[in-house]
């Protein structure tokens, strides 16, 4: 059993694709796609097959039942405490020696670009993804607290490795598509691995 946690609009065959965004919830409603195309509320084409669950709450899967967990650009949307809970829940439901793979933006990259003068202050803040409500669409701005999820925590490689190892994984840094997950090329998006921390571990 394989979980794609925080899947966005990326629904992969053979995986349980999980998200809690308003768009994913609305996708369950008939005629949503037609309404969204007219009003342009959501940039993503949400799939009604997404399993809805708030990933800051206890997961609905039993202990030691999951083989693989993949999560890309999701952890940074939680506070540090919520992120610790999320990873602890991942550890709980994974089988012994089960695989977890986490992809998040690399804070170190953006800080270096700022220090090197490649980013000015406002660009640096924008790159961190901590802002919301800056759309030119007034409807989107009104709904920004419901449809936008700014970053609440940032990581570099060592910080994420330390956290995963502390929780109970044997974790190592990885490159894009370098994984013990056999169908990694099916689920991993190369663009999402750029300027990103990629860490993969096994449950002890």
Short mmCIF file of C-alpha atoms in Angstrom, two decimals:
data_model
loop_
_atom_site.label_atom_id
_atom_site.label_comp_id
_atom_site.label_asym_id
_atom_site.label_seq_id
_atom_site.Cartn_x
_atom_site.Cartn_y
_atom_site.Cartn_z
CA UNK A 1 0.00 0.00 0.00
CA UNK A 2 1.47 3.35 -1.09
CA UNK A 3 0.45 6.86 0.03
CA UNK A 4 0.96 10.08 -1.89
CA UNK A 5 0.44 12.64 0.90
CA UNK A 6 -0.38 16.18 -0.15
CA UNK A 7 -0.84 15.07 -3.74
CA UNK A 8 -2.32 18.30 -5.12
CA UNK A 9 -3.65 17.55 -8.59
CA UNK A 10 -1.13 14.74 -9.11
CA UNK A 11 -3.23 11.58 -8.90
CA UNK A 12 -1.04 8.53 -9.53
CA UNK A 13 -2.45 5.12 -10.44
CA UNK A 14 -1.65 2.49 -7.84
CA UNK A 15 -1.27 5.04 -5.03
CA UNK A 16 -3.69 6.39 -2.43
CA UNK A 17 -3.58 10.09 -3.28
CA UNK A 18 -4.38 12.27 -0.27
CA UNK A 19 -5.07 16.00 0.03
CA UNK A 20 -7.16 18.40 2.11
CA UNK A 21 -7.30 21.46 -0.12
CA UNK A 22 -10.62 23.16 -0.73
CA UNK A 23 -10.24 22.42 -4.42
CA UNK A 24 -9.93 18.70 -3.70
CA UNK A 25 -13.09 18.85 -1.60
CA UNK A 26 -15.00 20.80 -4.25
CA UNK A 27 -13.96 18.29 -6.89
CA UNK A 28 -16.39 15.88 -5.22
CA UNK A 29 -19.24 18.22 -6.15
CA UNK A 30 -20.93 17.71 -9.55
CA UNK A 31 -20.38 20.56 -12.04
CA UNK A 32 -17.39 21.87 -10.06
CA UNK A 33 -15.06 21.70 -13.06
CA UNK A 34 -17.45 23.79 -15.16
CA UNK A 35 -17.80 26.46 -12.44
CA UNK A 36 -14.05 26.55 -11.84
CA UNK A 37 -13.29 27.05 -15.52
CA UNK A 38 -15.59 30.09 -15.58
CA UNK A 39 -14.49 31.72 -12.32
CA UNK A 40 -10.83 30.55 -12.30
CA UNK A 41 -10.89 30.03 -8.52
CA UNK A 42 -8.35 27.21 -8.60
CA UNK A 43 -5.31 26.98 -10.86
CA UNK A 44 -5.20 23.19 -10.51
CA UNK A 45 -7.49 20.71 -12.21
CA UNK A 46 -8.53 18.77 -9.12
CA UNK A 47 -9.42 15.10 -9.40
CA UNK A 48 -12.50 13.72 -7.63
CA UNK A 49 -10.61 10.48 -6.81
CA UNK A 50 -8.47 12.25 -4.19
CA UNK A 51 -8.83 10.87 -0.67
CA UNK A 52 -9.69 13.77 1.64
CA UNK A 53 -7.85 13.94 4.96
CA UNK A 54 -6.40 16.70 7.14
CA UNK A 55 -2.75 15.66 7.43
CA UNK A 56 -2.29 17.58 10.68
CA UNK A 57 -4.70 15.12 12.34
CA UNK A 58 -4.27 11.44 13.19
CA UNK A 59 -4.06 9.38 10.01
CA UNK A 60 -6.90 6.92 9.31
CA UNK A 61 -4.54 4.01 8.59
CA UNK A 62 -3.61 1.38 11.17
CA UNK A 63 -0.16 0.83 12.65
CA UNK A 64 2.41 -0.93 10.44
CA UNK A 65 0.16 -1.23 7.37
CA UNK A 66 1.76 1.05 4.75
CA UNK A 67 4.70 0.11 2.51
CA UNK A 68 5.66 3.48 1.02
CA UNK A 69 4.95 7.15 1.73
CA UNK A 70 5.78 9.91 -0.74
CA UNK A 71 5.22 13.58 0.06
CA UNK A 72 6.35 16.46 -2.13
CA UNK A 73 6.10 20.14 -1.16
CA UNK A 74 3.68 19.51 1.69
CA UNK A 75 5.68 19.45 4.94
CA UNK A 76 6.62 23.13 4.64
CA UNK A 77 2.94 24.11 4.79
CA UNK A 78 2.78 22.89 8.40
CA UNK A 79 4.21 24.53 11.49
CA UNK A 80 7.28 22.78 12.90
CA UNK A 81 5.10 21.10 15.55
CA UNK A 82 2.54 20.00 12.96
CA UNK A 83 5.37 18.71 10.78
CA UNK A 84 6.74 16.62 13.65
CA UNK A 85 3.28 15.16 14.21
CA UNK A 86 2.92 14.44 10.47
CA UNK A 87 6.24 12.57 10.35
CA UNK A 88 5.46 10.71 13.57
CA UNK A 89 2.19 9.53 12.06
CA UNK A 90 4.06 8.44 8.93
CA UNK A 91 6.37 6.39 11.15
CA UNK A 92 3.42 4.85 13.01
CA UNK A 93 1.61 3.57 9.93
CA UNK A 94 4.66 2.41 7.95
CA UNK A 95 5.68 -1.22 8.14
CA UNK A 96 9.12 -2.08 9.49
CA UNK A 97 11.65 -1.13 6.80
CA UNK A 98 8.93 0.80 4.97
CA UNK A 99 10.07 3.73 2.83
CA UNK A 100 9.36 7.43 3.32
CA UNK A 101 10.47 10.06 0.80
CA UNK A 102 10.05 13.78 1.52
CA UNK A 103 10.65 16.67 -0.88
CA UNK A 104 10.60 20.28 0.37
CA UNK A 105 12.01 23.64 -0.82
CA UNK A 106 15.62 24.10 0.26
CA UNK A 107 15.94 27.17 2.49
CA UNK A 108 19.71 27.12 2.11
CA UNK A 109 19.44 27.67 -1.66
CA UNK A 110 17.27 30.78 -1.31
CA UNK A 111 19.40 32.24 1.49
CA UNK A 112 22.54 31.77 -0.61
CA UNK A 113 20.88 33.44 -3.63
CA UNK A 114 19.93 36.38 -1.40
CA UNK A 115 23.41 36.68 0.14
CA UNK A 116 25.00 36.44 -3.32
CA UNK A 117 22.80 39.29 -4.54
CA UNK A 118 20.80 37.15 -6.96
CA UNK A 119 17.60 37.99 -5.07
CA UNK A 120 16.61 41.31 -3.55
CA UNK A 121 14.70 41.38 -0.25
CA UNK A 122 11.17 41.31 -1.68
CA UNK A 123 12.08 38.55 -4.13
CA UNK A 124 13.60 36.55 -1.27
CA UNK A 125 10.39 36.78 0.76
CA UNK A 126 8.34 35.82 -2.30
CA UNK A 127 10.58 32.78 -2.92
CA UNK A 128 10.00 31.63 0.66
CA UNK A 129 6.31 31.26 -0.15
CA UNK A 130 5.14 32.80 3.11
CA UNK A 131 2.77 35.32 1.51
CA UNK A 132 -0.88 34.94 0.55
CA UNK A 133 -3.66 37.09 -0.84
CA UNK A 134 -1.53 38.72 -3.55
CA UNK A 135 -3.54 37.59 -6.58
CA UNK A 136 -4.90 40.05 -9.16
CA UNK A 137 -8.17 38.11 -9.03
CA UNK A 138 -10.36 39.78 -6.32
CA UNK A 139 -12.32 36.57 -5.75
CA UNK A 140 -9.08 34.68 -5.13
CA UNK A 141 -7.93 37.36 -2.68
CA UNK A 142 -11.20 37.11 -0.79
CA UNK A 143 -10.85 33.34 -0.57
CA UNK A 144 -7.08 33.35 -0.04
CA UNK A 145 -7.29 32.06 3.54
CA UNK A 146 -9.24 29.07 2.28
CA UNK A 147 -7.51 28.26 -1.00
CA UNK A 148 -3.90 29.34 -0.40
CA UNK A 149 -1.54 27.65 2.02
CA UNK A 150 1.63 29.71 2.63
CA UNK A 151 4.75 28.08 3.99
CA UNK A 152 4.88 27.90 7.79
CA UNK A 153 8.26 26.23 8.20
CA UNK A 154 11.38 25.85 6.05
CA UNK A 155 14.07 23.17 5.99
CA UNK A 156 17.57 22.51 4.79
CA UNK A 157 18.95 19.01 4.23
CA UNK A 158 20.58 18.53 7.63
CA UNK A 159 17.56 19.79 9.57
CA UNK A 160 15.23 17.38 7.79
CA UNK A 161 17.66 14.48 8.15
CA UNK A 162 18.01 15.16 11.88
CA UNK A 163 14.24 15.26 12.34
CA UNK A 164 13.57 12.04 10.44
CA UNK A 165 16.36 10.19 12.23
CA UNK A 166 15.10 11.43 15.61
CA UNK A 167 11.58 10.18 14.86
CA UNK A 168 12.86 6.71 14.00
CA UNK A 169 13.92 6.56 10.37
CA UNK A 170 17.31 5.76 8.87
CA UNK A 171 17.34 8.71 6.48
CA UNK A 172 19.75 9.88 3.80
CA UNK A 173 19.88 12.72 1.29
CA UNK A 174 18.89 11.77 -2.27
CA UNK A 175 18.94 13.19 -5.79
CA UNK A 176 15.91 13.33 -8.06
CA UNK A 177 14.68 9.89 -9.20
CA UNK A 178 17.37 8.15 -7.12
CA UNK A 179 15.17 6.04 -4.89
CA UNK A 180 14.33 2.63 -3.53
CA UNK A 181 10.77 3.31 -4.73
CA UNK A 182 10.44 1.30 -7.93
CA UNK A 183 7.96 3.59 -9.69
CA UNK A 184 9.61 6.84 -8.54
CA UNK A 185 9.65 8.24 -12.09
CA UNK A 186 5.87 7.92 -12.18
CA UNK A 187 5.28 10.04 -9.08
CA UNK A 188 8.26 12.42 -8.87
CA UNK A 189 8.09 15.66 -10.86
CA UNK A 190 11.54 16.87 -11.93
CA UNK A 191 10.52 20.53 -11.72
CA UNK A 192 9.48 20.02 -8.09
CA UNK A 193 12.91 18.62 -7.22
CA UNK A 194 14.76 21.77 -8.33
CA UNK A 195 16.11 23.87 -5.43
CA UNK A 196 14.68 21.26 -3.11
CA UNK A 197 15.73 19.02 -0.26
CA UNK A 198 15.08 15.35 -1.02
CA UNK A 199 15.36 12.94 1.88
CA UNK A 200 14.48 9.25 1.90
CA UNK A 201 14.43 6.90 4.84
CA UNK A 202 13.36 3.52 6.12
CA UNK A 203 11.47 2.83 9.32
CA UNK A 204 13.66 1.19 11.94
#
